[in-house]
Amino acid sequence: MTTYKITRIYESATPRDGYRVLVDRLWPRGISKEHAALDEWARDIAPTDELRHWFHHDPEKFTEFSARYKKELDTNPAAAAAKNAWSNHPVVTLLYGAKDTEHNQAVVLKQWLERTQ
């Protein structure tokens, strides 16, 4: 069983991170590819531009955002493929760029991945 963790991409990589995946559609500002220490950039499973713009990191919209994003994930073949591929890793760290550590797509994606294991 894979253990999923979430971390801001601005934090330094550690060996405990396991397989590191950026789950943002856009590359985070101010981060070099070397500092990111990515194994994968899974932009195809990030929220659609429409959903991302609607949410605009508004905590009051997070419950609705979560429901909408999970529906997107349920019908996204790239999400199913990623989940299947990541199941080969003992630890997968989902990286995101948002300042809010509680209300972001990585939190929702982690819930979705754990629900469907």
mmCIF file with all atom_site columns, C-alpha atoms in Angstrom:
data_model
loop_
_atom_site.group_PDB
_atom_site.id
_atom_site.type_symbol
_atom_site.label_atom_id
_atom_site.label_alt_id
_atom_site.label_comp_id
_atom_site.label_asym_id
_atom_site.label_entity_id
_atom_site.label_seq_id
_atom_site.pdbx_PDB_ins_code
_atom_site.Cartn_x
_atom_site.Cartn_y
_atom_site.Cartn_z
_atom_site.occupancy
_atom_site.B_iso_or_equiv
_atom_site.pdbx_formal_charge
_atom_site.auth_seq_id
_atom_site.auth_comp_id
_atom_site.auth_asym_id
_atom_site.auth_atom_id
_atom_site.pdbx_PDB_model_num
ATOM 1   C CA . MET A 1 1   ? 0.000   0.000  0.000   1.00 0.00 ? 1   MET A CA 1
ATOM 2   C CA . THR A 1 2   ? 1.314   3.420  -0.958  1.00 0.00 ? 2   THR A CA 1
ATOM 3   C CA . THR A 1 3   ? 1.636   6.149  1.638   1.00 0.00 ? 3   THR A CA 1
ATOM 4   C CA . TYR A 1 4   ? 0.755   9.571  0.263   1.00 0.00 ? 4   TYR A CA 1
ATOM 5   C CA . LYS A 1 5   ? 2.198   12.759 1.741   1.00 0.00 ? 5   LYS A CA 1
ATOM 6   C CA . ILE A 1 6   ? 1.727   16.393 0.771   1.00 0.00 ? 6   ILE A CA 1
ATOM 7   C CA . THR A 1 7   ? 4.373   19.099 0.909   1.00 0.00 ? 7   THR A CA 1
ATOM 8   C CA . ARG A 1 8   ? 4.818   22.595 -0.467  1.00 0.00 ? 8   ARG A CA 1
ATOM 9   C CA . ILE A 1 9   ? 7.290   22.552 -3.305  1.00 0.00 ? 9   ILE A CA 1
ATOM 10  C CA . TYR A 1 10  ? 9.172   25.361 -1.580  1.00 0.00 ? 10  TYR A CA 1
ATOM 11  C CA . GLU A 1 11  ? 10.274  22.937 1.158   1.00 0.00 ? 11  GLU A CA 1
ATOM 12  C CA . SER A 1 12  ? 13.580  21.138 0.617   1.00 0.00 ? 12  SER A CA 1
ATOM 13  C CA . ALA A 1 13  ? 13.442  17.556 -0.606  1.00 0.00 ? 13  ALA A CA 1
ATOM 14  C CA . THR A 1 14  ? 14.280  14.787 1.850   1.00 0.00 ? 14  THR A CA 1
ATOM 15  C CA . PRO A 1 15  ? 14.962  11.076 1.336   1.00 0.00 ? 15  PRO A CA 1
ATOM 16  C CA . ARG A 1 16  ? 11.695  10.349 3.216   1.00 0.00 ? 16  ARG A CA 1
ATOM 17  C CA . ASP A 1 17  ? 9.735   12.003 0.384   1.00 0.00 ? 17  ASP A CA 1
ATOM 18  C CA . GLY A 1 18  ? 10.009  8.922  -1.802  1.00 0.00 ? 18  GLY A CA 1
ATOM 19  C CA . TYR A 1 19  ? 8.617   9.583  -5.279  1.00 0.00 ? 19  TYR A CA 1
ATOM 20  C CA . ARG A 1 20  ? 8.064   13.352 -5.685  1.00 0.00 ? 20  ARG A CA 1
ATOM 21  C CA . VAL A 1 21  ? 5.215   14.560 -7.927  1.00 0.00 ? 21  VAL A CA 1
ATOM 22  C CA . LEU A 1 22  ? 4.234   18.148 -8.694  1.00 0.00 ? 22  LEU A CA 1
ATOM 23  C CA . VAL A 1 23  ? 0.436   18.228 -8.929  1.00 0.00 ? 23  VAL A CA 1
ATOM 24  C CA . ASP A 1 24  ? -0.002  21.855 -10.061 1.00 0.00 ? 24  ASP A CA 1
ATOM 25  C CA . ARG A 1 25  ? -1.066  22.705 -13.609 1.00 0.00 ? 25  ARG A CA 1
ATOM 26  C CA . LEU A 1 26  ? 1.314   25.687 -13.656 1.00 0.00 ? 26  LEU A CA 1
ATOM 27  C CA . TRP A 1 27  ? 4.978   25.679 -12.697 1.00 0.00 ? 27  TRP A CA 1
ATOM 28  C CA . PRO A 1 28  ? 5.415   27.379 -9.268  1.00 0.00 ? 28  PRO A CA 1
ATOM 29  C CA . ARG A 1 29  ? 7.057   30.799 -9.255  1.00 0.00 ? 29  ARG A CA 1
ATOM 30  C CA . GLY A 1 30  ? 10.636  31.064 -8.098  1.00 0.00 ? 30  GLY A CA 1
ATOM 31  C CA . ILE A 1 31  ? 11.405  27.335 -8.128  1.00 0.00 ? 31  ILE A CA 1
ATOM 32  C CA . SER A 1 32  ? 14.190  25.932 -10.236 1.00 0.00 ? 32  SER A CA 1
ATOM 33  C CA . LYS A 1 33  ? 13.932  22.436 -11.628 1.00 0.00 ? 33  LYS A CA 1
ATOM 34  C CA . GLU A 1 34  ? 16.986  21.481 -9.568  1.00 0.00 ? 34  GLU A CA 1
ATOM 35  C CA . HIS A 1 35  ? 15.434  22.669 -6.285  1.00 0.00 ? 35  HIS A CA 1
ATOM 36  C CA . ALA A 1 36  ? 12.144  20.949 -7.106  1.00 0.00 ? 36  ALA A CA 1
ATOM 37  C CA . ALA A 1 37  ? 13.876  17.549 -7.271  1.00 0.00 ? 37  ALA A CA 1
ATOM 38  C CA . LEU A 1 38  ? 10.882  16.113 -9.126  1.00 0.00 ? 38  LEU A CA 1
ATOM 39  C CA . ASP A 1 39  ? 10.342  12.602 -10.313 1.00 0.00 ? 39  ASP A CA 1
ATOM 40  C CA . GLU A 1 40  ? 7.215   13.639 -12.211 1.00 0.00 ? 40  GLU A CA 1
ATOM 41  C CA . TRP A 1 41  ? 5.081   16.646 -13.093 1.00 0.00 ? 41  TRP A CA 1
ATOM 42  C CA . ALA A 1 42  ? 1.470   15.411 -13.218 1.00 0.00 ? 42  ALA A CA 1
ATOM 43  C CA . ARG A 1 43  ? -0.162  18.540 -14.646 1.00 0.00 ? 43  ARG A CA 1
ATOM 44  C CA . ASP A 1 44  ? -2.814  16.463 -16.468 1.00 0.00 ? 44  ASP A CA 1
ATOM 45  C CA . ILE A 1 45  ? -4.438  15.481 -13.178 1.00 0.00 ? 45  ILE A CA 1
ATOM 46  C CA . ALA A 1 46  ? -4.473  18.986 -11.709 1.00 0.00 ? 46  ALA A CA 1
ATOM 47  C CA . PRO A 1 47  ? -7.821  20.791 -11.550 1.00 0.00 ? 47  PRO A CA 1
ATOM 48  C CA . THR A 1 48  ? -8.972  22.171 -14.879 1.00 0.00 ? 48  THR A CA 1
ATOM 49  C CA . ASP A 1 49  ? -8.271  25.828 -15.564 1.00 0.00 ? 49  ASP A CA 1
ATOM 50  C CA . GLU A 1 50  ? -11.985 26.550 -15.221 1.00 0.00 ? 50  GLU A CA 1
ATOM 51  C CA . LEU A 1 51  ? -12.187 24.950 -11.762 1.00 0.00 ? 51  LEU A CA 1
ATOM 52  C CA . ARG A 1 52  ? -8.889  26.485 -10.650 1.00 0.00 ? 52  ARG A CA 1
ATOM 53  C CA . HIS A 1 53  ? -10.031 29.991 -11.643 1.00 0.00 ? 53  HIS A CA 1
ATOM 54  C CA . TRP A 1 54  ? -13.428 29.506 -9.969  1.00 0.00 ? 54  TRP A CA 1
ATOM 55  C CA . PHE A 1 55  ? -11.834 28.346 -6.684  1.00 0.00 ? 55  PHE A CA 1
ATOM 56  C CA . HIS A 1 56  ? -9.119  31.024 -6.649  1.00 0.00 ? 56  HIS A CA 1
ATOM 57  C CA . HIS A 1 57  ? -7.845  29.595 -3.320  1.00 0.00 ? 57  HIS A CA 1
ATOM 58  C CA . ASP A 1 58  ? -10.924 30.852 -1.460  1.00 0.00 ? 58  ASP A CA 1
ATOM 59  C CA . PRO A 1 59  ? -11.270 28.739 1.727   1.00 0.00 ? 59  PRO A CA 1
ATOM 60  C CA . GLU A 1 60  ? -15.032 29.369 1.754   1.00 0.00 ? 60  GLU A CA 1
ATOM 61  C CA . LYS A 1 61  ? -15.290 27.527 -1.582  1.00 0.00 ? 61  LYS A CA 1
ATOM 62  C CA . PHE A 1 62  ? -13.101 24.600 -0.527  1.00 0.00 ? 62  PHE A CA 1
ATOM 63  C CA . THR A 1 63  ? -15.903 22.118 0.204   1.00 0.00 ? 63  THR A CA 1
ATOM 64  C CA . GLU A 1 64  ? -17.481 22.696 -3.213  1.00 0.00 ? 64  GLU A CA 1
ATOM 65  C CA . PHE A 1 65  ? -14.052 22.759 -4.868  1.00 0.00 ? 65  PHE A CA 1
ATOM 66  C CA . SER A 1 66  ? -13.251 19.387 -3.293  1.00 0.00 ? 66  SER A CA 1
ATOM 67  C CA . ALA A 1 67  ? -16.457 17.826 -4.594  1.00 0.00 ? 67  ALA A CA 1
ATOM 68  C CA . ARG A 1 68  ? -15.955 19.228 -8.095  1.00 0.00 ? 68  ARG A CA 1
ATOM 69  C CA . TYR A 1 69  ? -12.290 18.231 -8.263  1.00 0.00 ? 69  TYR A CA 1
ATOM 70  C CA . LYS A 1 70  ? -13.035 14.671 -7.099  1.00 0.00 ? 70  LYS A CA 1
ATOM 71  C CA . LYS A 1 71  ? -15.617 14.409 -9.898  1.00 0.00 ? 71  LYS A CA 1
ATOM 72  C CA . GLU A 1 72  ? -12.965 15.545 -12.372 1.00 0.00 ? 72  GLU A CA 1
ATOM 73  C CA . LEU A 1 73  ? -10.554 12.946 -11.011 1.00 0.00 ? 73  LEU A CA 1
ATOM 74  C CA . ASP A 1 74  ? -13.189 10.189 -11.228 1.00 0.00 ? 74  ASP A CA 1
ATOM 75  C CA . THR A 1 75  ? -13.543 10.779 -14.972 1.00 0.00 ? 75  THR A CA 1
ATOM 76  C CA . ASN A 1 76  ? -9.923  11.622 -15.804 1.00 0.00 ? 76  ASN A CA 1
ATOM 77  C CA . PRO A 1 77  ? -8.045  8.704  -17.426 1.00 0.00 ? 77  PRO A CA 1
ATOM 78  C CA . ALA A 1 78  ? -4.717  10.378 -16.541 1.00 0.00 ? 78  ALA A CA 1
ATOM 79  C CA . ALA A 1 79  ? -5.666  10.291 -12.849 1.00 0.00 ? 79  ALA A CA 1
ATOM 80  C CA . ALA A 1 80  ? -6.435  6.566  -12.996 1.00 0.00 ? 80  ALA A CA 1
ATOM 81  C CA . ALA A 1 81  ? -3.152  5.907  -14.818 1.00 0.00 ? 81  ALA A CA 1
ATOM 82  C CA . ALA A 1 82  ? -1.176  7.966  -12.300 1.00 0.00 ? 82  ALA A CA 1
ATOM 83  C CA . LYS A 1 83  ? -2.786  6.191  -9.361  1.00 0.00 ? 83  LYS A CA 1
ATOM 84  C CA . ASN A 1 84  ? -1.913  2.858  -10.896 1.00 0.00 ? 84  ASN A CA 1
ATOM 85  C CA . ALA A 1 85  ? 1.704   3.879  -11.613 1.00 0.00 ? 85  ALA A CA 1
ATOM 86  C CA . TRP A 1 86  ? 2.197   5.422  -8.170  1.00 0.00 ? 86  TRP A CA 1
ATOM 87  C CA . SER A 1 87  ? 1.015   2.248  -6.460  1.00 0.00 ? 87  SER A CA 1
ATOM 88  C CA . ASN A 1 88  ? 4.466   0.824  -7.295  1.00 0.00 ? 88  ASN A CA 1
ATOM 89  C CA . HIS A 1 89  ? 6.096   3.292  -4.877  1.00 0.00 ? 89  HIS A CA 1
ATOM 90  C CA . PRO A 1 90  ? 6.000   2.884  -1.087  1.00 0.00 ? 90  PRO A CA 1
ATOM 91  C CA . VAL A 1 91  ? 5.870   6.669  -0.545  1.00 0.00 ? 91  VAL A CA 1
ATOM 92  C CA . VAL A 1 92  ? 4.589   9.349  -2.932  1.00 0.00 ? 92  VAL A CA 1
ATOM 93  C CA . THR A 1 93  ? 4.856   13.010 -1.985  1.00 0.00 ? 93  THR A CA 1
ATOM 94  C CA . LEU A 1 94  ? 2.379   15.305 -3.718  1.00 0.00 ? 94  LEU A CA 1
ATOM 95  C CA . LEU A 1 95  ? 3.928   18.732 -4.190  1.00 0.00 ? 95  LEU A CA 1
ATOM 96  C CA . TYR A 1 96  ? 1.969   21.957 -4.588  1.00 0.00 ? 96  TYR A CA 1
ATOM 97  C CA . GLY A 1 97  ? 2.771   25.652 -4.701  1.00 0.00 ? 97  GLY A CA 1
ATOM 98  C CA . ALA A 1 98  ? -0.192  27.250 -2.882  1.00 0.00 ? 98  ALA A CA 1
ATOM 99  C CA . LYS A 1 99  ? 0.449   29.193 0.319   1.00 0.00 ? 99  LYS A CA 1
ATOM 100 C CA . ASP A 1 100 ? -2.594  27.707 2.040   1.00 0.00 ? 100 ASP A CA 1
ATOM 101 C CA . THR A 1 101 ? -1.563  24.304 3.397   1.00 0.00 ? 101 THR A CA 1
ATOM 102 C CA . GLU A 1 102 ? -5.120  23.193 4.200   1.00 0.00 ? 102 GLU A CA 1
ATOM 103 C CA . HIS A 1 103 ? -7.153  24.356 1.204   1.00 0.00 ? 103 HIS A CA 1
ATOM 104 C CA . ASN A 1 104 ? -5.442  23.212 -1.989  1.00 0.00 ? 104 ASN A CA 1
ATOM 105 C CA . GLN A 1 105 ? -5.719  20.565 -4.685  1.00 0.00 ? 105 GLN A CA 1
ATOM 106 C CA . ALA A 1 106 ? -3.015  18.321 -3.179  1.00 0.00 ? 106 ALA A CA 1
ATOM 107 C CA . VAL A 1 107 ? -5.170  17.837 -0.072  1.00 0.00 ? 107 VAL A CA 1
ATOM 108 C CA . VAL A 1 108 ? -8.110  16.772 -2.240  1.00 0.00 ? 108 VAL A CA 1
ATOM 109 C CA . LEU A 1 109 ? -5.988  14.579 -4.494  1.00 0.00 ? 109 LEU A CA 1
ATOM 110 C CA . LYS A 1 110 ? -4.521  12.793 -1.453  1.00 0.00 ? 110 LYS A CA 1
ATOM 111 C CA . GLN A 1 111 ? -8.047  12.105 -0.153  1.00 0.00 ? 111 GLN A CA 1
ATOM 112 C CA . TRP A 1 112 ? -9.091  10.785 -3.566  1.00 0.00 ? 112 TRP A CA 1
ATOM 113 C CA . LEU A 1 113 ? -6.030  8.543  -3.875  1.00 0.00 ? 113 LEU A CA 1
ATOM 114 C CA . GLU A 1 114 ? -6.495  7.113  -0.389  1.00 0.00 ? 114 GLU A CA 1
ATOM 115 C CA . ARG A 1 115 ? -10.212 6.568  -0.943  1.00 0.00 ? 115 ARG A CA 1
ATOM 116 C CA . THR A 1 116 ? -9.625  4.614  -4.112  1.00 0.00 ? 116 THR A CA 1
ATOM 117 C CA . GLN A 1 117 ? -6.737  2.401  -2.879  1.00 0.00 ? 117 GLN A CA 1
#
